[in-house]
């Protein structure tokens, strides 16, 4: 039995790419991941100016943190994706990378366009909550 069950609704608009809700299995530990940033090991933001590249780096860093907690992407119950842009195209670019990384695990997500993120040149940040077997 999976740690996370995705919940869909026939009474709400069809939303390709994510479920409306998720439920976690009894006995799992909830892991609240800090926002994954596009940081290299030396603390620099990379790649500068590249929404897709920064989304990929955020996913890579999120997987590393999640692995340290004993989890995998399929254990994620919710994400919040922050994009420093007011352009729908930029949000769509980031969302495409996130969706590809999660594949069939269409986790409930919220996608935000924001004014600024915490690091110089940072364009993307991804927060997550996961349910990992105890």
mmCIF file of N, CA and C in Angstrom:
data_model
loop_
_atom_site.group_PDB
_atom_site.id
_atom_site.type_symbol
_atom_site.label_atom_id
_atom_site.label_comp_id
_atom_site.label_asym_id
_atom_site.label_seq_id
_atom_site.Cartn_x
_atom_site.Cartn_y
_atom_site.Cartn_z
ATOM 1 N N UNK A 1 0.850 -1.191 0.000
ATOM 2 C CA UNK A 1 0.000 0.000 0.000
ATOM 3 C C UNK A 1 0.888 1.244 0.000
ATOM 4 N N UNK A 2 0.603 2.205 -0.873
ATOM 5 C CA UNK A 2 1.419 3.418 -0.918
ATOM 6 C C UNK A 2 1.226 4.280 0.334
ATOM 7 N N UNK A 3 2.229 5.093 0.629
ATOM 8 C CA UNK A 3 2.136 6.018 1.770
ATOM 9 C C UNK A 3 1.205 7.186 1.472
ATOM 10 N N UNK A 4 1.043 7.518 0.184
ATOM 11 C CA UNK A 4 0.219 8.653 -0.234
ATOM 12 C C UNK A 4 -0.798 8.180 -1.266
ATOM 13 N N UNK A 5 -2.073 8.486 -1.025
ATOM 14 C CA UNK A 5 -3.137 8.193 -1.990
ATOM 15 C C UNK A 5 -3.635 9.511 -2.571
ATOM 16 N N UNK A 6 -3.690 9.588 -3.880
ATOM 17 C CA UNK A 6 -4.171 10.798 -4.542
ATOM 18 C C UNK A 6 -5.687 10.757 -4.644
ATOM 19 N N UNK A 7 -6.318 11.899 -4.400
ATOM 20 C CA UNK A 7 -7.781 11.992 -4.393
ATOM 21 C C UNK A 7 -8.214 12.907 -5.528
ATOM 22 N N UNK A 8 -9.074 12.395 -6.360
ATOM 23 C CA UNK A 8 -9.624 13.158 -7.485
ATOM 24 C C UNK A 8 -11.108 13.390 -7.238
ATOM 25 N N UNK A 9 -11.718 14.292 -7.985
ATOM 26 C CA UNK A 9 -13.123 14.601 -7.798
ATOM 27 C C UNK A 9 -13.817 14.724 -9.142
ATOM 28 N N UNK A 10 -14.927 14.030 -9.282
ATOM 29 C CA UNK A 10 -15.718 14.160 -10.509
ATOM 30 C C UNK A 10 -16.562 15.425 -10.503
ATOM 31 N N UNK A 11 -16.719 16.058 -9.337
ATOM 32 C CA UNK A 11 -17.560 17.245 -9.254
ATOM 33 C C UNK A 11 -16.774 18.542 -9.473
ATOM 34 N N UNK A 12 -15.439 18.438 -9.603
ATOM 35 C CA UNK A 12 -14.601 19.615 -9.846
ATOM 36 C C UNK A 12 -14.023 19.543 -11.252
ATOM 37 N N UNK A 13 -13.524 20.652 -11.726
ATOM 38 C CA UNK A 13 -12.933 20.700 -13.065
ATOM 39 C C UNK A 13 -11.807 19.688 -13.192
ATOM 40 N N UNK A 14 -11.727 19.061 -14.333
ATOM 41 C CA UNK A 14 -10.623 18.133 -14.589
ATOM 42 C C UNK A 14 -9.325 18.926 -14.606
ATOM 43 N N UNK A 15 -8.338 18.463 -13.871
ATOM 44 C CA UNK A 15 -7.070 19.170 -13.772
ATOM 45 C C UNK A 15 -5.926 18.252 -14.168
ATOM 46 N N UNK A 16 -5.561 18.270 -15.422
ATOM 47 C CA UNK A 16 -4.446 17.409 -15.824
ATOM 48 C C UNK A 16 -3.166 17.840 -15.118
ATOM 49 N N UNK A 17 -2.458 16.882 -14.581
ATOM 50 C CA UNK A 17 -1.181 17.197 -13.962
ATOM 51 C C UNK A 17 -1.152 17.163 -12.461
ATOM 52 N N UNK A 18 -2.299 17.182 -11.800
ATOM 53 C CA UNK A 18 -2.289 17.053 -10.348
ATOM 54 C C UNK A 18 -3.661 16.666 -9.818
ATOM 55 N N UNK A 19 -3.652 16.032 -8.657
ATOM 56 C CA UNK A 19 -4.883 15.662 -7.971
ATOM 57 C C UNK A 19 -5.322 16.836 -7.090
ATOM 58 N N UNK A 20 -6.590 16.834 -6.685
ATOM 59 C CA UNK A 20 -7.092 17.906 -5.824
ATOM 60 C C UNK A 20 -6.698 17.740 -4.371
ATOM 61 N N UNK A 21 -6.416 16.515 -3.952
ATOM 62 C CA UNK A 21 -6.084 16.265 -2.550
ATOM 63 C C UNK A 21 -5.274 14.978 -2.458
ATOM 64 N N UNK A 22 -4.740 14.748 -1.281
ATOM 65 C CA UNK A 22 -4.047 13.487 -1.022
ATOM 66 C C UNK A 22 -4.333 13.079 0.415
ATOM 67 N N UNK A 23 -4.192 11.793 0.672
ATOM 68 C CA UNK A 23 -4.347 11.261 2.028
ATOM 69 C C UNK A 23 -3.111 10.416 2.317
ATOM 70 N N UNK A 24 -2.676 10.451 3.561
ATOM 71 C CA UNK A 24 -1.496 9.675 3.943
ATOM 72 C C UNK A 24 -1.929 8.450 4.730
ATOM 73 N N UNK A 25 -1.191 7.378 4.551
ATOM 74 C CA UNK A 25 -1.505 6.111 5.208
ATOM 75 C C UNK A 25 -1.282 6.228 6.719
ATOM 76 N N UNK A 26 -2.117 5.538 7.494
ATOM 77 C CA UNK A 26 -1.905 5.527 8.948
ATOM 78 C C UNK A 26 -0.518 4.980 9.269
ATOM 79 N N UNK A 27 0.096 5.533 10.297
ATOM 80 C CA UNK A 27 1.391 5.057 10.735
ATOM 81 C C UNK A 27 2.578 5.644 9.995
ATOM 82 N N UNK A 28 2.335 6.583 9.072
ATOM 83 C CA UNK A 28 3.454 7.213 8.369
ATOM 84 C C UNK A 28 3.909 8.456 9.121
ATOM 85 N N UNK A 29 5.164 8.825 8.885
ATOM 86 C CA UNK A 29 5.713 10.061 9.451
ATOM 87 C C UNK A 29 5.547 11.164 8.412
ATOM 88 N N UNK A 30 5.072 12.321 8.844
ATOM 89 C CA UNK A 30 5.016 13.463 7.936
ATOM 90 C C UNK A 30 6.365 14.168 7.965
ATOM 91 N N UNK A 31 6.910 14.400 6.781
ATOM 92 C CA UNK A 31 8.189 15.096 6.626
ATOM 93 C C UNK A 31 7.889 16.421 5.939
ATOM 94 N N UNK A 32 8.198 17.527 6.606
ATOM 95 C CA UNK A 32 8.006 18.860 6.035
ATOM 96 C C UNK A 32 9.362 19.338 5.522
ATOM 97 N N UNK A 33 9.487 19.387 4.213
ATOM 98 C CA UNK A 33 10.743 19.791 3.603
ATOM 99 C C UNK A 33 10.801 21.308 3.477
ATOM 100 N N UNK A 34 11.946 21.866 3.818
ATOM 101 C CA UNK A 34 12.163 23.293 3.582
ATOM 102 C C UNK A 34 12.115 23.542 2.087
ATOM 103 N N UNK A 35 11.899 24.761 1.698
ATOM 104 C CA UNK A 35 11.882 25.071 0.275
ATOM 105 C C UNK A 35 13.184 24.665 -0.389
ATOM 106 N N UNK A 36 13.081 23.810 -1.396
ATOM 107 C CA UNK A 36 14.265 23.402 -2.153
ATOM 108 C C UNK A 36 14.628 24.535 -3.103
ATOM 109 N N UNK A 37 15.866 24.975 -3.005
ATOM 110 C CA UNK A 37 16.350 26.081 -3.825
ATOM 111 C C UNK A 37 17.327 25.552 -4.873
ATOM 112 N N UNK A 38 17.578 26.332 -5.922
ATOM 113 C CA UNK A 38 18.505 25.898 -6.975
ATOM 114 C C UNK A 38 19.951 26.201 -6.594
ATOM 115 N N UNK A 39 20.391 25.619 -5.471
ATOM 116 C CA UNK A 39 21.730 25.899 -4.963
ATOM 117 C C UNK A 39 22.705 24.780 -5.292
ATOM 118 N N UNK A 40 23.895 25.179 -5.702
ATOM 119 C CA UNK A 40 24.999 24.249 -5.895
ATOM 120 C C UNK A 40 25.637 23.976 -4.531
ATOM 121 N N UNK A 41 26.544 23.016 -4.462
ATOM 122 C CA UNK A 41 27.199 22.652 -3.203
ATOM 123 C C UNK A 41 27.943 23.830 -2.580
ATOM 124 N N UNK A 42 28.424 24.764 -3.398
ATOM 125 C CA UNK A 42 29.151 25.925 -2.878
ATOM 126 C C UNK A 42 28.222 27.059 -2.450
ATOM 127 N N UNK A 43 26.884 26.847 -2.555
ATOM 128 C CA UNK A 43 25.919 27.855 -2.141
ATOM 129 C C UNK A 43 25.518 28.828 -3.229
ATOM 130 N N UNK A 44 26.075 28.699 -4.413
ATOM 131 C CA UNK A 44 25.706 29.602 -5.507
ATOM 132 C C UNK A 44 24.413 29.137 -6.171
ATOM 133 N N UNK A 45 23.672 30.088 -6.715
ATOM 134 C CA UNK A 45 22.443 29.798 -7.453
ATOM 135 C C UNK A 45 22.819 29.472 -8.894
ATOM 136 N N UNK A 46 22.242 28.382 -9.403
ATOM 137 C CA UNK A 46 22.546 28.005 -10.790
ATOM 138 C C UNK A 46 21.388 27.211 -11.377
ATOM 139 N N UNK A 47 21.172 27.264 -12.632
ATOM 140 C CA UNK A 47 21.790 28.172 -13.590
ATOM 141 C C UNK A 47 21.074 29.530 -13.591
ATOM 142 N N UNK A 48 21.829 30.591 -13.585
ATOM 143 C CA UNK A 48 21.284 31.947 -13.524
ATOM 144 C C UNK A 48 20.442 32.226 -14.768
ATOM 145 N N UNK A 49 19.230 32.770 -14.558
ATOM 146 C CA UNK A 49 18.372 33.186 -15.663
ATOM 147 C C UNK A 49 17.607 32.076 -16.361
ATOM 148 N N UNK A 50 17.683 30.846 -15.845
ATOM 149 C CA UNK A 50 17.103 29.685 -16.521
ATOM 150 C C UNK A 50 16.014 29.054 -15.641
ATOM 151 N N UNK A 51 14.759 29.340 -15.952
ATOM 152 C CA UNK A 51 13.652 28.814 -15.151
ATOM 153 C C UNK A 51 13.633 27.288 -15.125
ATOM 154 N N UNK A 52 13.747 26.667 -16.280
ATOM 155 C CA UNK A 52 13.709 25.205 -16.340
ATOM 156 C C UNK A 52 14.905 24.600 -15.607
ATOM 157 N N UNK A 53 16.079 25.141 -15.831
ATOM 158 C CA UNK A 53 17.280 24.635 -15.173
ATOM 159 C C UNK A 53 17.215 24.778 -13.667
ATOM 160 N N UNK A 54 16.676 25.906 -13.184
ATOM 161 C CA UNK A 54 16.542 26.082 -11.742
ATOM 162 C C UNK A 54 15.495 25.136 -11.166
ATOM 163 N N UNK A 55 14.422 24.889 -11.897
ATOM 164 C CA UNK A 55 13.411 23.926 -11.429
ATOM 165 C C UNK A 55 14.031 22.535 -11.314
ATOM 166 N N UNK A 56 14.830 22.151 -12.298
ATOM 167 C CA UNK A 56 15.508 20.851 -12.263
ATOM 168 C C UNK A 56 16.436 20.752 -11.057
ATOM 169 N N UNK A 57 17.185 21.821 -10.771
ATOM 170 C CA UNK A 57 18.099 21.823 -9.622
ATOM 171 C C UNK A 57 17.321 21.751 -8.312
ATOM 172 N N UNK A 58 16.189 22.442 -8.239
ATOM 173 C CA UNK A 58 15.339 22.366 -7.041
ATOM 174 C C UNK A 58 14.860 20.931 -6.811
ATOM 175 N N UNK A 59 14.414 20.274 -7.873
ATOM 176 C CA UNK A 59 13.958 18.882 -7.765
ATOM 177 C C UNK A 59 15.110 17.998 -7.292
ATOM 178 N N UNK A 60 16.281 18.177 -7.884
ATOM 179 C CA UNK A 60 17.456 17.399 -7.486
ATOM 180 C C UNK A 60 17.747 17.578 -5.994
ATOM 181 N N UNK A 61 17.722 18.819 -5.518
ATOM 182 C CA UNK A 61 17.996 19.093 -4.107
ATOM 183 C C UNK A 61 16.882 18.570 -3.209
ATOM 184 N N UNK A 62 15.630 18.643 -3.673
ATOM 185 C CA UNK A 62 14.506 18.114 -2.902
ATOM 186 C C UNK A 62 14.626 16.603 -2.768
ATOM 187 N N UNK A 63 14.999 15.921 -3.835
ATOM 188 C CA UNK A 63 15.173 14.465 -3.787
ATOM 189 C C UNK A 63 16.272 14.104 -2.786
ATOM 190 N N UNK A 64 17.361 14.868 -2.766
ATOM 191 C CA UNK A 64 18.454 14.596 -1.826
ATOM 192 C C UNK A 64 17.979 14.749 -0.381
ATOM 193 N N UNK A 65 17.255 15.828 -0.081
ATOM 194 C CA UNK A 65 16.754 16.039 1.283
ATOM 195 C C UNK A 65 15.742 14.966 1.657
ATOM 196 N N UNK A 66 14.872 14.626 0.742
ATOM 197 C CA UNK A 66 13.856 13.611 0.991
ATOM 198 C C UNK A 66 14.501 12.247 1.222
ATOM 199 N N UNK A 67 15.531 11.948 0.460
ATOM 200 C CA UNK A 67 16.249 10.689 0.623
ATOM 201 C C UNK A 67 16.858 10.587 2.017
ATOM 202 N N UNK A 68 17.391 11.699 2.521
ATOM 203 C CA UNK A 68 17.960 11.723 3.875
ATOM 204 C C UNK A 68 16.904 11.381 4.930
ATOM 205 N N UNK A 69 15.648 11.668 4.626
ATOM 206 C CA UNK A 69 14.536 11.367 5.546
ATOM 207 C C UNK A 69 13.937 9.991 5.277
ATOM 208 N N UNK A 70 14.516 9.251 4.332
ATOM 209 C CA UNK A 70 14.037 7.910 4.022
ATOM 210 C C UNK A 70 12.911 7.863 3.015
ATOM 211 N N UNK A 71 12.722 8.930 2.255
ATOM 212 C CA UNK A 71 11.598 8.984 1.323
ATOM 213 C C UNK A 71 12.008 9.125 -0.127
ATOM 214 N N UNK A 72 10.982 9.146 -0.981
ATOM 215 C CA UNK A 72 11.140 9.299 -2.427
ATOM 216 C C UNK A 72 10.045 10.233 -2.938
ATOM 217 N N UNK A 73 10.141 10.642 -4.193
ATOM 218 C CA UNK A 73 9.129 11.543 -4.750
ATOM 219 C C UNK A 73 7.718 10.972 -4.615
ATOM 220 N N UNK A 74 7.570 9.666 -4.714
ATOM 221 C CA UNK A 74 6.237 9.055 -4.603
ATOM 222 C C UNK A 74 5.649 9.179 -3.203
ATOM 223 N N UNK A 75 6.453 9.597 -2.219
ATOM 224 C CA UNK A 75 5.967 9.802 -0.848
ATOM 225 C C UNK A 75 5.477 11.228 -0.615
ATOM 226 N N UNK A 76 5.634 12.103 -1.593
ATOM 227 C CA UNK A 76 5.225 13.497 -1.408
ATOM 228 C C UNK A 76 3.712 13.611 -1.503
ATOM 229 N N UNK A 77 3.137 14.293 -0.508
ATOM 230 C CA UNK A 77 1.689 14.459 -0.422
ATOM 231 C C UNK A 77 1.224 15.836 -0.899
ATOM 232 N N UNK A 78 2.144 16.822 -0.976
ATOM 233 C CA UNK A 78 1.758 18.175 -1.372
ATOM 234 C C UNK A 78 3.009 18.963 -1.749
ATOM 235 N N UNK A 79 2.912 19.806 -2.754
ATOM 236 C CA UNK A 79 3.990 20.742 -3.075
ATOM 237 C C UNK A 79 3.452 22.156 -3.248
ATOM 238 N N UNK A 80 4.336 23.086 -3.010
ATOM 239 C CA UNK A 80 4.083 24.502 -3.295
ATOM 240 C C UNK A 80 5.266 24.955 -4.145
ATOM 241 N N UNK A 81 4.979 25.437 -5.359
ATOM 242 C CA UNK A 81 6.017 25.820 -6.306
ATOM 243 C C UNK A 81 5.983 27.338 -6.456
ATOM 244 N N UNK A 82 7.092 27.974 -6.137
ATOM 245 C CA UNK A 82 7.209 29.434 -6.183
ATOM 246 C C UNK A 82 8.101 29.825 -7.351
ATOM 247 N N UNK A 83 7.609 30.763 -8.172
ATOM 248 C CA UNK A 83 8.344 31.204 -9.354
ATOM 249 C C UNK A 83 8.413 32.728 -9.333
ATOM 250 N N UNK A 84 9.622 33.262 -9.380
ATOM 251 C CA UNK A 84 9.800 34.716 -9.352
ATOM 252 C C UNK A 84 9.524 35.280 -10.751
ATOM 253 N N UNK A 85 8.233 35.427 -11.046
ATOM 254 C CA UNK A 85 7.808 35.972 -12.332
ATOM 255 C C UNK A 85 6.313 36.264 -12.291
ATOM 256 N N UNK A 86 5.903 37.206 -13.092
ATOM 257 C CA UNK A 86 4.474 37.465 -13.266
ATOM 258 C C UNK A 86 4.000 36.968 -14.633
ATOM 259 N N UNK A 87 4.882 36.285 -15.353
ATOM 260 C CA UNK A 87 4.552 35.784 -16.694
ATOM 261 C C UNK A 87 4.064 34.337 -16.623
ATOM 262 N N UNK A 88 2.887 34.100 -17.158
ATOM 263 C CA UNK A 88 2.342 32.741 -17.181
ATOM 264 C C UNK A 88 3.265 31.761 -17.885
ATOM 265 N N UNK A 89 3.962 32.229 -18.917
ATOM 266 C CA UNK A 89 4.873 31.355 -19.650
ATOM 267 C C UNK A 89 5.979 30.807 -18.745
ATOM 268 N N UNK A 90 6.507 31.658 -17.860
ATOM 269 C CA UNK A 90 7.571 31.223 -16.948
ATOM 270 C C UNK A 90 7.035 30.209 -15.941
ATOM 271 N N UNK A 91 5.839 30.472 -15.419
ATOM 272 C CA UNK A 91 5.228 29.514 -14.497
ATOM 273 C C UNK A 91 4.984 28.191 -15.217
ATOM 274 N N UNK A 92 4.524 28.247 -16.460
ATOM 275 C CA UNK A 92 4.292 27.038 -17.237
ATOM 276 C C UNK A 92 5.572 26.256 -17.492
ATOM 277 N N UNK A 93 6.656 26.956 -17.743
ATOM 278 C CA UNK A 93 7.950 26.300 -17.952
ATOM 279 C C UNK A 93 8.361 25.522 -16.710
ATOM 280 N N UNK A 94 8.264 26.161 -15.561
ATOM 281 C CA UNK A 94 8.623 25.506 -14.294
ATOM 282 C C UNK A 94 7.687 24.336 -14.025
ATOM 283 N N UNK A 95 6.389 24.558 -14.223
ATOM 284 C CA UNK A 95 5.412 23.493 -13.963
ATOM 285 C C UNK A 95 5.692 22.267 -14.830
ATOM 286 N N UNK A 96 6.082 22.470 -16.070
ATOM 287 C CA UNK A 96 6.394 21.349 -16.959
ATOM 288 C C UNK A 96 7.538 20.505 -16.409
ATOM 289 N N UNK A 97 8.554 21.141 -15.853
ATOM 290 C CA UNK A 97 9.687 20.422 -15.262
ATOM 291 C C UNK A 97 9.231 19.648 -14.028
ATOM 292 N N UNK A 98 8.449 20.298 -13.180
ATOM 293 C CA UNK A 98 7.958 19.642 -11.961
ATOM 294 C C UNK A 98 7.105 18.434 -12.328
ATOM 295 N N UNK A 99 6.169 18.598 -13.246
ATOM 296 C CA UNK A 99 5.294 17.493 -13.649
ATOM 297 C C UNK A 99 6.100 16.328 -14.221
ATOM 298 N N UNK A 100 7.086 16.623 -15.030
ATOM 299 C CA UNK A 100 7.905 15.564 -15.613
ATOM 300 C C UNK A 100 8.650 14.794 -14.522
ATOM 301 N N UNK A 101 9.140 15.489 -13.518
ATOM 302 C CA UNK A 101 9.875 14.829 -12.433
ATOM 303 C C UNK A 101 8.978 13.890 -11.633
ATOM 304 N N UNK A 102 7.736 14.287 -11.420
ATOM 305 C CA UNK A 102 6.820 13.480 -10.627
ATOM 306 C C UNK A 102 6.155 12.367 -11.438
ATOM 307 N N UNK A 103 6.218 12.448 -12.745
ATOM 308 C CA UNK A 103 5.669 11.414 -13.637
ATOM 309 C C UNK A 103 4.212 11.099 -13.268
ATOM 310 N N UNK A 104 3.889 9.845 -12.973
ATOM 311 C CA UNK A 104 2.516 9.428 -12.687
ATOM 312 C C UNK A 104 2.015 9.833 -11.303
ATOM 313 N N UNK A 105 2.909 10.273 -10.431
ATOM 314 C CA UNK A 105 2.509 10.700 -9.085
ATOM 315 C C UNK A 105 2.090 12.175 -9.169
ATOM 316 N N UNK A 106 0.835 12.402 -9.534
ATOM 317 C CA UNK A 106 0.322 13.756 -9.787
ATOM 318 C C UNK A 106 -0.105 14.418 -8.485
ATOM 319 N N UNK A 107 0.865 14.705 -7.653
ATOM 320 C CA UNK A 107 0.665 15.226 -6.306
ATOM 321 C C UNK A 107 -0.083 16.567 -6.321
ATOM 322 N N UNK A 108 -0.994 16.788 -5.342
ATOM 323 C CA UNK A 108 -1.641 18.100 -5.247
ATOM 324 C C UNK A 108 -0.578 19.188 -5.083
ATOM 325 N N UNK A 109 -0.732 20.267 -5.824
ATOM 326 C CA UNK A 109 0.286 21.318 -5.840
ATOM 327 C C UNK A 109 -0.367 22.679 -5.973
ATOM 328 N N UNK A 110 0.353 23.681 -5.502
ATOM 329 C CA UNK A 110 -0.032 25.062 -5.726
ATOM 330 C C UNK A 110 1.134 25.750 -6.407
ATOM 331 N N UNK A 111 0.858 26.472 -7.478
ATOM 332 C CA UNK A 111 1.876 27.173 -8.267
ATOM 333 C C UNK A 111 1.665 28.671 -8.074
ATOM 334 N N UNK A 112 2.710 29.356 -7.604
ATOM 335 C CA UNK A 112 2.640 30.791 -7.327
ATOM 336 C C UNK A 112 3.622 31.566 -8.180
ATOM 337 N N UNK A 113 3.206 32.720 -8.662
ATOM 338 C CA UNK A 113 4.126 33.712 -9.189
ATOM 339 C C UNK A 113 4.394 34.690 -8.059
ATOM 340 N N UNK A 114 5.660 34.930 -7.733
ATOM 341 C CA UNK A 114 6.019 35.813 -6.623
ATOM 342 C C UNK A 114 6.955 36.905 -7.130
ATOM 343 N N UNK A 115 7.127 37.930 -6.334
ATOM 344 C CA UNK A 115 7.959 39.056 -6.727
ATOM 345 C C UNK A 115 9.446 38.740 -6.640
ATOM 346 N N UNK A 116 9.848 38.126 -5.529
ATOM 347 C CA UNK A 116 11.266 37.874 -5.314
ATOM 348 C C UNK A 116 11.423 36.663 -4.399
ATOM 349 N N UNK A 117 12.528 35.952 -4.550
ATOM 350 C CA UNK A 117 12.867 34.836 -3.667
ATOM 351 C C UNK A 117 14.147 35.188 -2.916
ATOM 352 N N UNK A 118 14.543 34.342 -1.986
ATOM 353 C CA UNK A 118 15.563 34.696 -1.008
ATOM 354 C C UNK A 118 16.988 34.882 -1.468
ATOM 355 N N UNK A 119 17.408 34.217 -2.525
ATOM 356 C CA UNK A 119 18.796 34.319 -2.970
ATOM 357 C C UNK A 119 18.906 35.198 -4.210
ATOM 358 N N UNK A 120 20.027 35.881 -4.322
ATOM 359 C CA UNK A 120 20.307 36.679 -5.524
ATOM 360 C C UNK A 120 20.221 35.770 -6.748
ATOM 361 N N UNK A 121 19.482 36.156 -7.765
ATOM 362 C CA UNK A 121 19.306 35.416 -9.025
ATOM 363 C C UNK A 121 18.419 34.178 -8.915
ATOM 364 N N UNK A 122 17.785 33.957 -7.771
ATOM 365 C CA UNK A 122 16.905 32.787 -7.606
ATOM 366 C C UNK A 122 15.569 33.040 -8.285
ATOM 367 N N UNK A 123 15.136 32.076 -9.105
ATOM 368 C CA UNK A 123 13.870 32.175 -9.825
ATOM 369 C C UNK A 123 12.831 31.157 -9.362
ATOM 370 N N UNK A 124 13.272 30.052 -8.719
ATOM 371 C CA UNK A 124 12.372 28.948 -8.386
ATOM 372 C C UNK A 124 12.671 28.433 -6.981
ATOM 373 N N UNK A 125 11.609 28.012 -6.284
ATOM 374 C CA UNK A 125 11.732 27.322 -5.001
ATOM 375 C C UNK A 125 10.545 26.353 -4.895
ATOM 376 N N UNK A 126 10.791 25.174 -4.341
ATOM 377 C CA UNK A 126 9.727 24.169 -4.234
ATOM 378 C C UNK A 126 9.675 23.634 -2.803
ATOM 379 N N UNK A 127 8.525 23.809 -2.154
ATOM 380 C CA UNK A 127 8.280 23.269 -0.823
ATOM 381 C C UNK A 127 7.503 21.968 -0.957
ATOM 382 N N UNK A 128 7.629 21.076 0.025
ATOM 383 C CA UNK A 128 6.909 19.803 -0.060
ATOM 384 C C UNK A 128 6.643 19.243 1.329
ATOM 385 N N UNK A 129 5.582 18.432 1.393
ATOM 386 C CA UNK A 129 5.269 17.623 2.570
ATOM 387 C C UNK A 129 5.202 16.185 2.070
ATOM 388 N N UNK A 130 5.885 15.287 2.775
ATOM 389 C CA UNK A 130 5.924 13.891 2.379
ATOM 390 C C UNK A 130 5.432 13.007 3.536
ATOM 391 N N UNK A 131 4.981 11.816 3.193
ATOM 392 C CA UNK A 131 4.578 10.808 4.181
ATOM 393 C C UNK A 131 5.476 9.593 3.979
ATOM 394 N N UNK A 132 6.321 9.344 4.973
ATOM 395 C CA UNK A 132 7.328 8.294 4.882
ATOM 396 C C UNK A 132 7.005 7.209 5.893
ATOM 397 N N UNK A 133 7.189 5.968 5.504
ATOM 398 C CA UNK A 133 6.916 4.846 6.415
ATOM 399 C C UNK A 133 7.688 5.029 7.714
ATOM 400 N N UNK A 134 7.005 4.772 8.808
ATOM 401 C CA UNK A 134 7.621 4.943 10.142
ATOM 402 C C UNK A 134 8.588 3.820 10.457
#
